[in-house]
Every structure is written in structure tokens, then in C-alpha cells.
């Protein structure tokens, strides 16, 4: 139970942070909140996608030049 709760809390906090940073999303719209709630409930499916996007943005991409 602790595993599920900690994963759900992690997804909820990441989703909520992104939700409040997004200026194009209405904070009073019910459908916007349903997305955050569904992501929290289905965190085993959502968490890998969130982490992949976060890690790809934080790591610098190096381009190699072949001469």
C-alpha cells in the first residue's frame, strides 16, 4: 500500500506542478482537474512517460560531427 501511495503522490505532485505552470489551461475547468486526477489514479501507466520527458529535457544532447 505504501508503494502505491508514494507513486500516486509523486505523480500528483508532478502533474499539479505542471498544471499550475501551464498558462493556457483554465484552473477552474473541471476537465482540467479530471486529467490530474486520472493521471494520479493510473500512475503506473503515466509515471514512465512523465519521467522520460523530464529526463530528456534535463540531459544535454551532444551532437557528434563526422568529418
C-alpha positions as a Python dict, from the first residue, in 0.01 Angstrom:
ca = {
    (1, 'X'): (0, 0, 0),
    (2, 'X'): (287, 238, 74),
    (3, 'X'): (431, 172, -274),
    (4, 'X'): (107, 270, -446),
    (5, 'X'): (56, 575, -224),
    (6, 'X'): (409, 707, -275),
    (7, 'X'): (384, 661, -653),
    (8, 'X'): (46, 832, -662),
    (9, 'X'): (180, 1120, -454),
    (10, 'X'): (478, 1160, -688),
    (11, 'X'): (259, 1168, -999),
    (12, 'X'): (9, 1402, -832),
    (13, 'X'): (281, 1647, -732),
    (14, 'X'): (447, 1642, -1076),
    (15, 'X'): (114, 1678, -1255),
    (16, 'X'): (-7, 1953, -1024),
    (17, 'X'): (315, 2148, -1067),
    (18, 'X'): (291, 2124, -1446),
    (19, 'X'): (-79, 2210, -1429),
    (20, 'X'): (-15, 2533, -1241),
    (21, 'X'): (279, 2630, -1466),
    (22, 'X'): (67, 2596, -1780),
    (23, 'X'): (-84, 2936, -1852),
    (24, 'X'): (-311, 2809, -2130),
    (25, 'X'): (-508, 2576, -1901),
    (26, 'X'): (-809, 2702, -1711),
    (27, 'X'): (-767, 2635, -1340),
    (28, 'X'): (-1143, 2639, -1285),
    (29, 'X'): (-1235, 2394, -1562),
    (30, 'X'): (-1349, 2055, -1432),
    (31, 'X'): (-1199, 1864, -1725),
    (32, 'X'): (-854, 2002, -1646),
    (33, 'X'): (-878, 1871, -1290),
    (34, 'X'): (-1003, 1534, -1416),
    (35, 'X'): (-681, 1492, -1614),
    (36, 'X'): (-475, 1546, -1298),
    (37, 'X'): (-694, 1304, -1102),
    (38, 'X'): (-685, 1036, -1374),
    (39, 'X'): (-307, 1066, -1401),
    (40, 'X'): (-286, 1014, -1025),
    (41, 'X'): (-513, 710, -1029),
    (42, 'X'): (-338, 549, -1326),
    (43, 'X'): (15, 641, -1220),
    (44, 'X'): (174, 305, -1318),
    (45, 'X'): (91, 393, -1678),
    (46, 'X'): (160, 765, -1658),
    (47, 'X'): (478, 780, -1447),
    (48, 'X'): (717, 630, -1708),
    (49, 'X'): (603, 888, -1962),
    (50, 'X'): (647, 1176, -1718),
    (51, 'X'): (994, 1061, -1616),
    (52, 'X'): (1104, 1007, -1977),
    (53, 'X'): (1002, 1360, -2071),
    (54, 'X'): (1162, 1513, -1760),
    (55, 'X'): (1489, 1325, -1810),
    (56, 'X'): (1511, 1402, -2181),
    (57, 'X'): (1473, 1774, -2111),
    (58, 'X'): (1729, 1782, -1830),
    (59, 'X'): (2009, 1598, -2009),
    (60, 'X'): (2211, 1796, -2262),
    (61, 'X'): (2214, 1646, -2609),
    (62, 'X'): (2554, 1620, -2770),
    (63, 'X'): (2587, 1615, -3143),
    (64, 'X'): (2885, 1445, -3296),
    (65, 'X'): (3031, 1577, -3615),
    (66, 'X'): (3183, 1333, -3857),
    (67, 'X'): (3448, 1488, -4079),
}
